[in-house]
Tab-separated table of C-alpha atoms and ligand atoms in Angstrom:
chain	number	residue	atom	x	y	z
A	28	MET	CA	13.836	-8.785	3.717
A	29	ASN	CA	13.185	-12.070	5.822
A	30	THR	CA	10.923	-14.726	4.851
A	31	CYS	CA	8.140	-16.380	7.474
A	32	GLN	CA	11.108	-19.239	7.401
A	33	ASP	CA	14.244	-16.781	8.903
A	34	LEU	CA	11.913	-15.158	11.258
A	35	LEU	CA	10.759	-18.657	12.806
A	36	SER	CA	14.056	-19.856	12.460
A	37	ALA	CA	15.187	-16.984	14.506
A	38	ILE	CA	12.633	-16.988	17.242
A	39	THR	CA	11.962	-20.848	17.265
A	40	ASP	CA	13.225	-23.015	20.137
A	41	PRO	CA	13.738	-26.589	18.989
A	42	SER	CA	12.945	-27.895	22.373
A	43	GLY	CA	10.238	-25.887	23.257
A	44	ARG	CA	6.502	-26.608	22.808
A	45	GLU	CA	4.579	-27.218	19.313
A	46	ILE	CA	2.315	-24.996	17.798
A	47	LEU	CA	-0.027	-26.270	15.408
A	48	ASP	CA	-1.704	-24.897	11.846
A	49	PRO	CA	-4.969	-24.682	12.794
A	50	ALA	CA	-6.502	-25.240	9.365
A	51	THR	CA	-3.586	-28.243	8.597
A	52	GLY	CA	-2.543	-29.673	12.080
A	53	GLU	CA	0.556	-28.830	11.069
A	54	VAL	CA	3.585	-28.112	13.011
A	55	VAL	CA	3.782	-24.379	13.039
A	56	GLY	CA	7.043	-23.661	14.795
A	57	THR	CA	8.055	-24.406	18.375
A	58	VAL	CA	8.091	-22.407	21.290
A	59	HIS	CA	10.046	-21.447	24.565
A	60	GLU	CA	7.798	-21.087	27.613
A	61	SER	CA	9.016	-18.733	30.698
A	62	THR	CA	9.934	-19.952	34.091
A	63	THR	CA	9.012	-17.600	36.605
A	64	ALA	CA	13.048	-17.064	37.011
A	65	GLU	CA	12.748	-15.736	33.430
A	66	LEU	CA	9.618	-13.682	34.101
A	67	ASP	CA	11.639	-11.820	36.885
A	68	ASP	CA	14.731	-11.416	34.898
A	69	ALA	CA	12.107	-9.734	32.239
A	70	VAL	CA	10.211	-7.635	34.268
A	71	ALA	CA	13.597	-6.646	36.234
A	72	ALA	CA	15.524	-5.354	32.670
A	73	ALA	CA	12.464	-3.729	31.742
A	74	ARG	CA	12.287	-1.934	34.895
A	75	ALA	CA	16.214	-1.298	34.797
A	76	ALA	CA	15.194	0.421	31.014
A	77	GLN	CA	12.607	2.182	32.061
A	78	PRO	CA	14.394	5.680	33.645
A	79	ASP	CA	16.588	6.227	30.391
A	80	TRP	CA	13.766	5.173	27.939
A	81	ALA	CA	11.443	7.520	29.560
A	82	GLY	CA	13.907	10.383	29.823
A	83	LEU	CA	14.286	10.474	26.190
A	84	GLY	CA	11.161	12.139	26.276
A	85	HIS	CA	8.402	12.371	24.044
A	86	ALA	CA	9.864	13.296	20.423
A	87	LYS	CA	12.674	11.267	20.862
A	88	ARG	CA	10.380	8.227	21.347
A	89	SER	CA	8.063	8.709	18.785
A	90	GLU	CA	11.049	8.467	16.570
A	91	TYR	CA	11.310	5.078	17.683
A	92	LEU	CA	8.102	3.661	17.495
A	93	HIS	CA	8.069	5.124	14.066
A	94	ARG	CA	11.421	2.777	13.238
A	95	ALA	CA	9.397	-0.133	14.589
A	96	ALA	CA	6.559	1.078	12.323
A	97	ASP	CA	9.505	0.850	9.239
A	98	ALA	CA	10.235	-2.643	10.759
A	99	VAL	CA	7.323	-4.301	10.285
A	100	GLU	CA	6.583	-2.788	7.080
A	101	ALA	CA	9.936	-4.278	6.213
A	102	ASN	CA	8.735	-7.927	7.781
A	103	ALA	CA	5.411	-6.965	6.830
A	104	GLU	CA	5.043	-10.605	4.122
A	105	ALA	CA	6.904	-12.421	6.942
A	106	LEU	CA	4.495	-11.514	9.970
A	107	ALA	CA	1.290	-12.056	7.965
A	108	GLU	CA	2.572	-15.226	6.829
A	109	LEU	CA	3.498	-16.743	10.371
A	110	LEU	CA	0.470	-15.233	11.669
A	111	SER	CA	-1.359	-17.111	9.244
A	112	ARG	CA	-0.640	-20.120	9.838
A	113	GLU	CA	-0.487	-20.143	13.648
A	114	GLN	CA	-4.008	-17.961	13.800
A	115	GLY	CA	-5.216	-19.393	10.898
A	116	LYS	CA	-6.837	-15.872	8.908
A	117	PRO	CA	-6.309	-15.927	5.117
A	118	VAL	CA	-2.920	-13.934	4.525
A	119	LYS	CA	-4.247	-11.861	1.570
A	120	ASN	CA	-8.230	-11.565	0.895
A	121	GLY	CA	-10.616	-9.642	2.900
A	122	PRO	CA	-9.420	-7.934	6.903
A	123	ASN	CA	-7.238	-11.069	7.692
A	124	ALA	CA	-4.116	-11.354	7.825
A	125	ALA	CA	-1.889	-8.605	5.768
A	126	PHE	CA	-4.536	-6.000	7.396
A	127	GLU	CA	-3.663	-7.196	10.779
A	128	VAL	CA	-0.128	-6.397	10.360
A	129	GLY	CA	-1.256	-3.292	8.520
A	130	GLY	CA	-2.970	-2.435	11.760
A	131	CYS	CA	0.356	-3.071	13.282
A	132	VAL	CA	2.008	0.165	11.440
A	133	GLY	CA	-0.890	2.122	11.507
A	134	TRP	CA	-1.561	2.438	15.661
A	135	LEU	CA	2.356	2.182	15.753
A	136	ARG	CA	2.739	5.387	13.762
A	137	ALA	CA	-0.608	6.792	15.101
A	138	SER	CA	0.156	6.407	18.963
A	139	ALA	CA	4.097	7.817	18.091
A	140	ASP	CA	1.761	11.370	16.517
A	141	PHE	CA	-0.487	12.693	19.106
A	142	PRO	CA	-0.329	15.682	20.900
A	143	LEU	CA	-0.289	15.342	24.569
A	144	GLU	CA	0.465	18.663	26.542
A	145	PRO	CA	0.043	19.372	29.489
A	146	GLU	CA	-3.646	20.414	30.553
A	147	VAL	CA	-3.398	24.292	32.520
A	148	LEU	CA	-6.973	23.500	35.186
A	149	VAL	CA	-6.472	27.314	36.303
A	150	ASP	CA	-5.225	30.567	35.198
A	151	ASP	CA	-6.033	33.676	37.239
A	152	GLU	CA	-5.145	35.719	39.866
A	153	SER	CA	-5.733	32.798	42.396
A	154	GLY	CA	-3.318	31.112	40.939
A	155	TYR	CA	-1.942	28.317	38.454
A	156	ALA	CA	-2.536	24.900	38.403
A	157	GLU	CA	-1.466	22.359	35.257
A	158	MET	CA	-2.055	18.265	34.658
A	159	GLN	CA	0.710	16.664	33.119
A	160	TYR	CA	0.509	12.775	32.318
A	161	VAL	CA	3.985	11.191	33.497
A	162	PRO	CA	5.095	7.111	32.858
A	163	LEU	CA	4.000	4.355	35.285
A	164	GLY	CA	6.729	2.234	35.093
A	165	VAL	CA	6.408	-1.418	33.639
A	166	VAL	CA	3.312	-2.273	31.781
A	167	GLY	CA	2.682	-6.314	32.034
A	168	ALA	CA	0.620	-6.266	28.507
A	169	ILE	CA	-1.669	-9.605	28.312
A	170	GLY	CA	-3.465	-10.898	25.220
A	171	PRO	CA	-5.784	-13.041	23.439
A	172	TRP	CA	-5.581	-15.417	20.525
A	173	ASN	CA	-7.818	-13.718	17.760
A	174	TRP	CA	-5.911	-10.965	16.349
A	175	PRO	CA	-2.241	-11.528	18.535
A	176	MET	CA	-0.227	-9.123	16.534
A	177	MET	CA	-2.740	-5.976	16.354
A	178	ILE	CA	-3.674	-6.138	20.100
A	179	THR	CA	0.110	-6.626	20.792
A	180	VAL	CA	0.832	-2.862	19.394
A	181	TRP	CA	-2.434	-1.653	21.304
A	182	GLN	CA	-0.946	-1.978	24.317
A	183	VAL	CA	2.988	-1.572	23.765
A	184	ALA	CA	2.714	1.359	21.187
A	185	ALA	CA	0.616	3.651	23.956
A	186	SER	CA	3.006	2.425	26.801
A	187	LEU	CA	5.832	2.682	25.401
A	188	ARG	CA	5.464	6.249	23.906
A	189	MET	CA	4.075	7.148	27.368
A	190	GLY	CA	7.456	5.897	28.622
A	191	ASN	CA	6.865	2.852	29.964
A	192	THR	CA	8.792	-0.220	29.275
A	193	VAL	CA	6.637	-3.206	28.565
A	194	VAL	CA	6.406	-7.062	29.148
A	195	VAL	CA	4.193	-8.748	26.832
A	196	LYS	CA	2.596	-12.648	27.927
A	197	PRO	CA	0.911	-13.556	24.557
A	198	SER	CA	-1.617	-16.079	24.578
A	199	GLU	CA	-0.405	-19.801	24.951
A	200	TYR	CA	-2.404	-20.480	21.159
A	201	THR	CA	-0.561	-18.178	19.257
A	202	PRO	CA	2.395	-16.810	20.746
A	203	LEU	CA	5.095	-17.686	18.059
A	204	SER	CA	2.881	-13.805	15.994
A	205	VAL	CA	3.717	-12.257	19.208
A	206	VAL	CA	7.123	-13.866	19.479
A	207	GLY	CA	8.100	-12.670	16.020
A	208	LEU	CA	6.534	-9.469	16.243
A	209	VAL	CA	8.401	-8.457	19.172
A	210	HIS	CA	11.431	-9.637	17.623
A	211	VAL	CA	11.111	-7.201	14.956
A	212	LEU	CA	9.568	-4.485	16.920
A	213	ASN	CA	13.140	-5.123	18.685
A	214	GLN	CA	15.830	-4.647	15.456
A	215	ALA	CA	14.158	-0.464	16.434
A	216	LEU	CA	13.888	-0.118	19.546
A	217	PRO	CA	16.454	0.042	22.561
A	218	ALA	CA	17.429	-3.133	24.287
A	219	ASP	CA	14.812	-4.438	27.325
A	220	VAL	CA	11.888	-1.715	26.680
A	221	LEU	CA	10.021	-4.370	25.552
A	222	ARG	CA	10.590	-8.227	26.465
A	223	VAL	CA	7.998	-11.164	25.803
A	224	VAL	CA	7.456	-14.048	28.257
A	225	PRO	CA	5.517	-16.773	26.768
A	226	GLY	CA	3.641	-19.074	28.363
A	227	GLY	CA	-0.248	-20.144	30.007
A	228	GLY	CA	-2.320	-18.584	32.208
A	229	GLU	CA	0.225	-19.057	35.379
A	230	VAL	CA	2.747	-16.855	33.790
A	231	GLY	CA	-0.217	-14.718	33.163
A	232	LYS	CA	-0.669	-14.514	36.744
A	233	ALA	CA	2.718	-14.376	37.708
A	234	LEU	CA	2.713	-11.295	35.854
A	235	SER	CA	-0.275	-9.751	36.799
A	236	THR	CA	0.649	-10.508	40.619
A	237	HIS	CA	4.272	-9.171	40.257
A	238	GLU	CA	5.443	-6.264	42.512
A	239	GLY	CA	7.701	-4.976	39.531
A	240	VAL	CA	4.542	-3.905	37.311
A	241	ASP	CA	2.826	-1.079	37.503
A	242	LYS	CA	0.034	-1.507	35.914
A	243	ILE	CA	-1.667	-4.192	33.488
A	244	MET	CA	-3.327	-3.838	30.050
A	245	PHE	CA	-5.635	-7.240	30.056
A	246	THR	CA	-7.223	-7.886	26.118
A	247	GLY	CA	-9.413	-11.633	26.830
A	248	SER	CA	-12.371	-13.046	28.700
A	249	THR	CA	-14.113	-11.513	31.610
A	250	LYS	CA	-13.911	-14.153	33.759
A	251	THR	CA	-9.700	-13.829	33.005
A	252	GLY	CA	-10.255	-10.329	33.566
A	253	GLN	CA	-11.874	-11.115	37.170
A	254	ALA	CA	-9.035	-13.235	38.231
A	255	ILE	CA	-6.776	-10.341	37.063
A	256	MET	CA	-8.751	-7.675	39.100
A	257	ARG	CA	-8.566	-9.607	42.265
A	258	ALA	CA	-5.215	-10.866	41.664
A	259	ALA	CA	-3.849	-7.287	41.379
A	260	ALA	CA	-5.349	-5.961	44.126
A	261	ASP	CA	-2.618	-6.560	46.260
A	262	GLY	CA	-0.007	-4.931	44.871
A	263	LEU	CA	-2.945	-2.118	43.523
A	264	ALA	CA	-1.687	-1.909	39.733
A	265	ARG	CA	-3.832	-0.448	37.492
A	266	LEU	CA	-5.983	-1.734	35.148
A	267	THR	CA	-6.916	-1.327	31.408
A	268	LEU	CA	-9.702	-4.434	30.806
A	269	GLU	CA	-10.757	-5.155	27.766
A	270	LEU	CA	-12.836	-7.849	27.771
A	271	GLY	CA	-15.685	-10.328	26.376
A	272	GLY	CA	-18.383	-8.640	24.888
A	273	ASN	CA	-22.111	-9.972	22.614
A	274	ASP	CA	-22.727	-7.173	20.691
A	275	ALA	CA	-26.087	-6.416	19.789
A	276	GLY	CA	-26.964	-4.122	16.041
A	277	VAL	CA	-30.511	-3.463	15.485
A	278	VAL	CA	-31.731	-3.239	11.767
A	279	LEU	CA	-34.358	-0.315	11.899
A	280	PRO	CA	-37.440	-1.070	9.510
A	281	ASP	CA	-36.209	1.774	6.885
A	282	VAL	CA	-33.171	-0.068	5.992
A	283	ASP	CA	-32.771	-0.880	2.724
A	284	ALA	CA	-31.376	-4.537	3.078
A	285	ARG	CA	-29.770	-4.903	0.021
A	286	ALA	CA	-27.299	-1.679	0.766
A	287	VAL	CA	-26.075	-2.903	4.455
A	288	ALA	CA	-26.137	-6.417	3.806
A	289	GLY	CA	-21.928	-6.652	3.021
A	290	ASP	CA	-20.917	-4.785	5.863
A	291	LEU	CA	-23.566	-6.466	8.405
A	292	PHE	CA	-21.330	-9.826	7.029
A	293	TRP	CA	-18.475	-8.390	7.820
A	294	GLY	CA	-19.442	-6.720	11.144
A	295	ALA	CA	-20.454	-10.484	12.189
A	296	PHE	CA	-18.125	-13.066	10.277
A	297	ILE	CA	-14.990	-10.587	10.660
A	298	ASN	CA	-11.911	-13.176	11.542
A	299	THR	CA	-14.321	-16.027	11.682
A	300	GLY	CA	-16.202	-14.259	13.846
A	301	GLN	CA	-13.346	-14.318	17.000
A	302	THR	CA	-13.687	-11.014	17.032
A	303	CYS	CA	-14.598	-9.155	20.657
A	304	ALA	CA	-16.492	-6.299	18.963
A	305	ALA	CA	-18.116	-8.676	16.073
A	306	LEU	CA	-22.232	-8.067	15.749
A	307	LYS	CA	-22.989	-11.510	17.952
A	308	ARG	CA	-26.535	-10.925	17.656
A	309	LEU	CA	-28.875	-9.571	14.917
A	310	TYR	CA	-31.942	-7.933	15.721
A	311	VAL	CA	-34.156	-6.882	12.992
A	312	HIS	CA	-37.399	-5.230	12.229
A	313	GLU	CA	-40.244	-7.842	11.214
A	314	ASP	CA	-41.007	-5.395	8.003
A	315	VAL	CA	-37.687	-6.083	6.466
A	316	TYR	CA	-37.079	-9.510	8.835
A	317	GLU	CA	-36.932	-12.093	5.429
A	318	GLU	CA	-35.081	-9.121	3.047
A	319	VAL	CA	-32.279	-8.944	5.502
A	320	CYS	CA	-32.032	-12.768	6.178
A	321	GLU	CA	-32.230	-12.935	2.292
A	322	ALA	CA	-29.490	-10.493	1.360
A	323	LEU	CA	-27.203	-11.681	4.718
A	324	VAL	CA	-27.426	-15.159	3.245
A	325	GLU	CA	-26.847	-14.379	-0.736
A	326	VAL	CA	-23.922	-11.832	0.482
A	327	ALA	CA	-22.365	-15.315	3.232
A	328	ARG	CA	-22.419	-17.920	0.009
A	329	GLN	CA	-19.652	-15.724	-1.436
A	330	MET	CA	-17.377	-15.797	0.954
A	331	PRO	CA	-15.277	-18.922	0.458
A	332	MET	CA	-13.512	-20.299	3.885
A	333	GLY	CA	-10.414	-22.298	3.658
A	334	ASN	CA	-7.008	-22.743	4.149
A	335	GLY	CA	-5.646	-19.645	4.583
A	336	ARG	CA	-2.826	-19.767	2.164
A	337	GLU	CA	-4.727	-20.838	-0.557
A	338	GLU	CA	-5.924	-17.191	-2.394
A	339	GLN	CA	-9.435	-17.881	-2.640
A	340	ASN	CA	-10.096	-17.817	0.778
A	341	VAL	CA	-11.595	-15.327	2.925
A	342	LEU	CA	-12.645	-16.984	6.172
A	343	GLY	CA	-9.901	-19.501	7.885
A	344	PRO	CA	-11.052	-22.097	10.636
A	345	LEU	CA	-11.501	-20.949	14.340
A	346	GLN	CA	-7.828	-21.148	16.304
A	347	ASN	CA	-8.987	-24.030	18.385
A	348	LYS	CA	-10.642	-27.220	19.191
A	349	GLN	CA	-12.096	-25.586	22.407
A	350	GLN	CA	-13.823	-22.877	20.239
A	351	TYR	CA	-14.857	-24.900	18.025
A	352	ASP	CA	-16.637	-27.036	20.730
A	353	ILE	CA	-17.918	-24.114	22.044
A	354	VAL	CA	-19.499	-22.869	18.741
A	355	ALA	CA	-20.576	-26.265	17.994
A	356	GLY	CA	-22.575	-26.730	21.221
A	357	LEU	CA	-24.278	-22.895	21.103
A	358	VAL	CA	-25.557	-24.071	17.277
A	359	GLY	CA	-26.580	-27.450	18.226
A	360	ASP	CA	-28.415	-25.348	21.347
A	361	ALA	CA	-30.109	-23.073	18.232
A	362	LYS	CA	-31.175	-25.888	16.328
A	363	LYS	CA	-33.084	-27.758	19.384
A	364	GLY	CA	-34.453	-24.084	20.894
A	365	GLY	CA	-36.057	-24.143	17.370
A	366	GLY	CA	-33.935	-22.289	15.544
A	367	ARG	CA	-34.670	-21.850	11.397
A	368	VAL	CA	-31.028	-22.715	9.750
A	369	LEU	CA	-30.759	-20.186	6.905
A	370	MET	CA	-27.290	-21.425	6.373
A	371	GLY	CA	-24.386	-23.706	7.425
A	372	GLY	CA	-25.015	-25.357	10.889
A	373	ASP	CA	-24.225	-28.863	9.822
A	374	PRO	CA	-20.222	-28.618	9.639
A	375	VAL	CA	-18.101	-31.657	7.851
A	376	ALA	CA	-16.919	-34.592	9.556
A	377	GLU	CA	-13.557	-35.949	9.373
A	378	GLN	CA	-11.256	-32.567	7.758
A	379	PRO	CA	-8.698	-31.600	9.055
A	380	GLY	CA	-7.980	-28.157	10.450
A	381	TYR	CA	-11.087	-26.461	12.858
A	382	PHE	CA	-13.343	-25.160	10.251
A	383	TYR	CA	-17.137	-24.436	11.841
A	384	PRO	CA	-18.664	-23.556	8.306
A	385	THR	CA	-20.621	-19.716	7.915
A	386	THR	CA	-23.931	-20.701	9.961
A	387	ILE	CA	-26.630	-18.123	10.226
A	388	ILE	CA	-29.465	-18.996	12.107
A	389	ALA	CA	-33.603	-17.226	12.298
A	390	ASP	CA	-36.560	-17.114	14.442
A	391	LEU	CA	-34.979	-18.041	17.542
A	392	PRO	CA	-36.033	-16.697	21.405
A	393	ASN	CA	-33.738	-14.213	22.894
A	394	ASP	CA	-32.995	-16.407	25.412
A	395	ASN	CA	-31.588	-18.498	23.384
A	396	PRO	CA	-27.968	-19.649	24.079
A	397	LEU	CA	-26.348	-18.059	21.393
A	398	VAL	CA	-28.412	-15.459	21.621
A	399	THR	CA	-26.982	-14.718	25.209
A	400	GLN	CA	-24.072	-16.155	25.517
A	401	GLU	CA	-20.163	-15.127	23.615
A	402	GLN	CA	-20.275	-17.532	20.295
A	403	PHE	CA	-16.924	-16.264	19.535
A	404	GLY	CA	-16.980	-17.805	15.910
A	405	PRO	CA	-19.316	-18.052	12.777
A	406	ALA	CA	-22.819	-18.282	14.002
A	407	LEU	CA	-25.501	-15.385	13.725
A	408	PRO	CA	-28.440	-15.480	15.379
A	409	VAL	CA	-30.981	-13.655	13.542
A	410	ILE	CA	-33.863	-12.266	15.820
A	411	ARG	CA	-37.357	-11.082	15.001
A	412	TYR	CA	-38.736	-7.981	16.506
A	413	SER	CA	-41.835	-5.725	16.396
A	414	ASP	CA	-41.364	-2.681	18.153
A	415	VAL	CA	-38.036	-0.174	19.008
A	416	ASP	CA	-38.523	-0.150	22.796
A	417	GLU	CA	-38.615	-3.963	22.587
A	418	ALA	CA	-35.550	-4.562	20.537
A	419	VAL	CA	-33.179	-1.865	22.771
A	420	ALA	CA	-34.538	-3.808	25.673
A	421	MET	CA	-33.424	-6.795	24.220
A	422	ALA	CA	-30.386	-5.762	23.029
A	423	ASN	CA	-29.629	-4.044	26.261
A	424	GLY	CA	-30.652	-7.075	28.274
A	425	LEU	CA	-27.217	-8.704	29.147
A	426	ASP	CA	-24.441	-7.682	31.913
A	427	VAL	CA	-21.901	-7.218	28.594
A	428	GLY	CA	-21.645	-3.640	26.646
A	429	LEU	CA	-18.301	-3.372	24.321
A	430	GLY	CA	-20.039	-2.395	21.075
A	431	ALA	CA	-23.647	-2.691	19.344
A	432	SER	CA	-24.440	-0.968	16.084
A	433	VAL	CA	-28.204	0.501	14.619
A	434	TRP	CA	-28.895	0.015	10.875
A	435	SER	CA	-31.056	2.607	9.162
A	436	SER	CA	-31.331	4.299	6.264
A	437	SER	CA	-31.758	7.351	7.997
A	438	THR	CA	-29.293	9.434	10.261
A	439	ASP	CA	-32.061	11.000	12.475
A	440	ASN	CA	-33.520	7.528	13.368
A	441	ALA	CA	-30.221	5.633	13.881
A	442	MET	CA	-28.799	8.079	16.293
A	443	ALA	CA	-31.737	8.277	17.908
A	444	VAL	CA	-32.043	4.475	18.709
A	445	ALA	CA	-28.137	4.656	19.475
A	446	GLN	CA	-28.267	7.228	22.219
A	447	ARG	CA	-30.637	4.280	24.110
A	448	LEU	CA	-27.752	1.297	23.551
A	449	GLU	CA	-25.772	0.555	26.536
A	450	ALA	CA	-22.284	-0.143	24.978
A	451	GLY	CA	-18.397	1.659	25.064
A	452	THR	CA	-19.160	1.707	21.249
A	453	VAL	CA	-22.349	2.174	18.960
A	454	TRP	CA	-21.506	2.520	15.624
A	455	ILE	CA	-24.049	3.559	12.085
A	456	ASN	CA	-24.507	0.858	9.127
A	457	LYS	CA	-20.792	-0.648	10.292
A	458	HIS	CA	-19.867	-2.779	13.369
A	459	GLY	CA	-16.703	-3.133	14.831
A	460	ALA	CA	-14.964	-0.291	13.067
A	461	VAL	CA	-11.951	0.754	14.992
A	462	ASP	CA	-9.689	3.174	14.355
A	463	PRO	CA	-6.205	4.257	16.260
A	464	ARG	CA	-8.007	7.924	16.971
A	465	ILE	CA	-10.912	6.925	18.602
A	466	PRO	CA	-11.140	5.693	21.774
A	467	PHE	CA	-12.090	2.332	22.558
A	468	GLY	CA	-13.351	0.381	25.719
A	469	GLY	CA	-16.096	-1.382	27.411
A	470	ILE	CA	-19.117	-0.702	29.964
A	471	LYS	CA	-20.490	-3.632	32.351
A	472	LYS	CA	-18.311	-7.071	31.918
A	473	SER	CA	-16.973	-5.590	28.884
A	474	GLY	CA	-14.691	-4.184	31.086
A	475	PHE	CA	-13.001	-0.400	31.734
A	476	GLY	CA	-10.323	1.642	31.077
A	477	LEU	CA	-9.826	2.951	27.180
A	478	GLU	CA	-7.440	2.238	24.565
A	479	PHE	CA	-6.775	4.599	21.410
A	480	GLY	CA	-6.248	8.410	20.931
A	481	VAL	CA	-5.301	10.270	23.504
A	482	GLU	CA	-7.234	8.943	25.707
A	483	GLY	CA	-5.182	5.960	25.217
A	484	LEU	CA	-2.033	7.691	26.266
A	485	LYS	CA	-3.433	9.025	29.333
A	486	SER	CA	-4.755	5.431	30.346
A	487	VAL	CA	-0.801	4.546	30.619
A	488	ALA	CA	0.229	7.020	31.952
A	489	ALA	CA	0.136	8.815	36.322
A	490	SER	CA	-1.478	12.020	35.954
A	491	LYS	CA	0.132	14.711	38.232
A	492	VAL	CA	-0.923	18.218	39.145
A	493	ILE	CA	1.777	21.204	39.381
A	494	SER	CA	-0.379	23.738	41.322
A	495	ARG	CA	1.212	27.134	42.354
B	519	LIG	P1	-8.549	-15.589	27.789
B	519	LIG	O1	-8.934	-14.926	29.079
B	519	LIG	O2	-8.787	-16.858	28.416
B	519	LIG	O3	-7.359	-15.675	27.542
B	519	LIG	C1	-6.722	-14.511	27.365
B	519	LIG	C2	-4.946	-14.024	28.076
B	519	LIG	O4	-5.110	-13.805	29.649
B	519	LIG	C3	-4.034	-15.219	27.624
B	519	LIG	O5	-3.065	-14.862	27.199
B	519	LIG	C4	-3.998	-16.438	29.313
B	519	LIG	O6	-2.651	-17.244	28.863
B	519	LIG	C5	-4.211	-15.588	30.378
B	519	LIG	N1	-4.515	-15.587	31.438
B	519	LIG	C6	-5.046	-16.885	31.229
B	519	LIG	N2	-5.581	-17.421	33.001
B	519	LIG	C7	-4.854	-16.024	33.446
B	519	LIG	C8	-4.531	-15.708	34.844
B	519	LIG	N3	-5.460	-16.335	35.916
B	519	LIG	N4	-4.086	-14.045	34.904
B	519	LIG	C9	-3.840	-14.205	34.387
B	519	LIG	N5	-3.621	-14.022	32.720
B	519	LIG	C10	-4.280	-15.059	32.492
B	519	LIG	O7	-9.395	-15.450	26.486
B	519	LIG	P2	-8.951	-15.624	25.544
B	519	LIG	O8	-9.868	-17.202	25.074
B	519	LIG	O9	-7.326	-15.674	24.774
B	519	LIG	O10	-9.621	-14.587	24.089
B	519	LIG	C11	-11.062	-14.535	24.109
B	519	LIG	C12	-11.672	-13.373	24.862
B	519	LIG	O11	-10.796	-12.253	24.609
B	519	LIG	C13	-13.214	-13.217	23.749
B	519	LIG	O12	-13.851	-13.153	25.237
B	519	LIG	C14	-13.212	-12.130	23.609
B	519	LIG	O13	-14.287	-11.144	23.248
B	519	LIG	C15	-12.250	-11.731	24.198
B	519	LIG	N6	-11.569	-10.146	23.688
B	519	LIG	C16	-12.041	-8.707	24.051
B	519	LIG	C17	-10.643	-7.848	23.727
B	519	LIG	C18	-11.580	-6.622	23.534
B	519	LIG	O14	-10.743	-5.552	22.967
B	519	LIG	N7	-12.494	-6.273	24.652
B	519	LIG	C19	-10.389	-7.670	22.291
B	519	LIG	C20	-9.609	-9.421	21.843
B	519	LIG	C21	-10.591	-10.358	22.433
């Protein structure tokens, strides 16, 4: 089994760009960034490999995906440590690095096993027609820095299963995690079926406009998603856009505050809040407002934040300075806007690392920037409401719709509100829980296209009707 150091030695280019640990500022490794010629080469190699890969058929490709999952399992400790050192999330405790690596294994295996048969559309005296799903060709996968390994697998596993080959462009903030993961996956996959081209936005742009790319799977901000959609117009590349969110949670008056406090906490603060479908605005009925705030703070106080290689920590730093400044600015706005700081809000100056303390702010008006903008960090606004119609209107009032949640002791009451919330997924008494069997995607400016499950396979395929 490889150690993290072995893995780093295999992927590091000494003349490449240094990547720093967001908890300590130490160098994790160096990464070679792709030139335009190297990107062209990767796309050409993926195109050349695609017909043979497609020709293997579903059963053989599924075997390869299981072998790729075996390779990830065999290198799980090394991958989790690398991820922790580069991204910041703790190695073991909570839904962190080992959890993310485990998710890669789970999604690879699930994507390998979904049944996908032709769909019979018509079969009667008038004739016969069936819908088949065939490979698109080369998929360009562009990803963010918050869950770099898992999101890469979400994009890659379904694409490969469907007979496409893939060129991955990782975030410039977390390239080593993805280069390390691809290195491990490629121990099991045929040559050139999966290539990686590290680099910044310009490499992403070149990939999304490349004439050799048939589909872009993009996960990242709404702004970049819009740029990709514009840029992809000439080549008519197909798109799946998983974009930003600002998920609302609505707590009904019949809730048991203590029973839900732990799940509310992790719904909001998983990965130190750097999660697309995290709970980012919490609407709580006035009857239970103080009780819910107290229970949430009590849970939050028991969650240590610090260097992810120290055993006790369950929360890590923010991944980069830019994100730290966004969170600090929004919390500043919240304080100025009359927010009551229940905890946090006051980072320790001059410590190494981008640590922003877990922050919960009550009594904010719904138009405060901490409510209306995506904070993508550990700062949760809690907004009071007095009637459910008002809460639903506030929850639906933004132009994004990735996830939402309802919290209640009654499934019927929760279902009634869930029907009215505008989001790709509405969870009841949990938030952000994803499952490889359950399709996931946004509405409004959170994007379009589904990942996961059989629907996820279809979205990296071309549909083809045979009719006789
Ligand atoms: P980002 O949009 O800044 O960057 C994402 C990727 O796009 C990076 O690899 C970047 O290099 C690349 N890129 C930048 N400019 C490009 C261009 N012009 N053309 C092509 N690629 C380009 O996003 P981020 O800051 O890395 O990630 C955070 C955002 O991602 C948040 O808004 C978050 O909500 C969202 N996100 C969404 C999901 C989801 O499933 N919906 C999941 C995770 C993160």
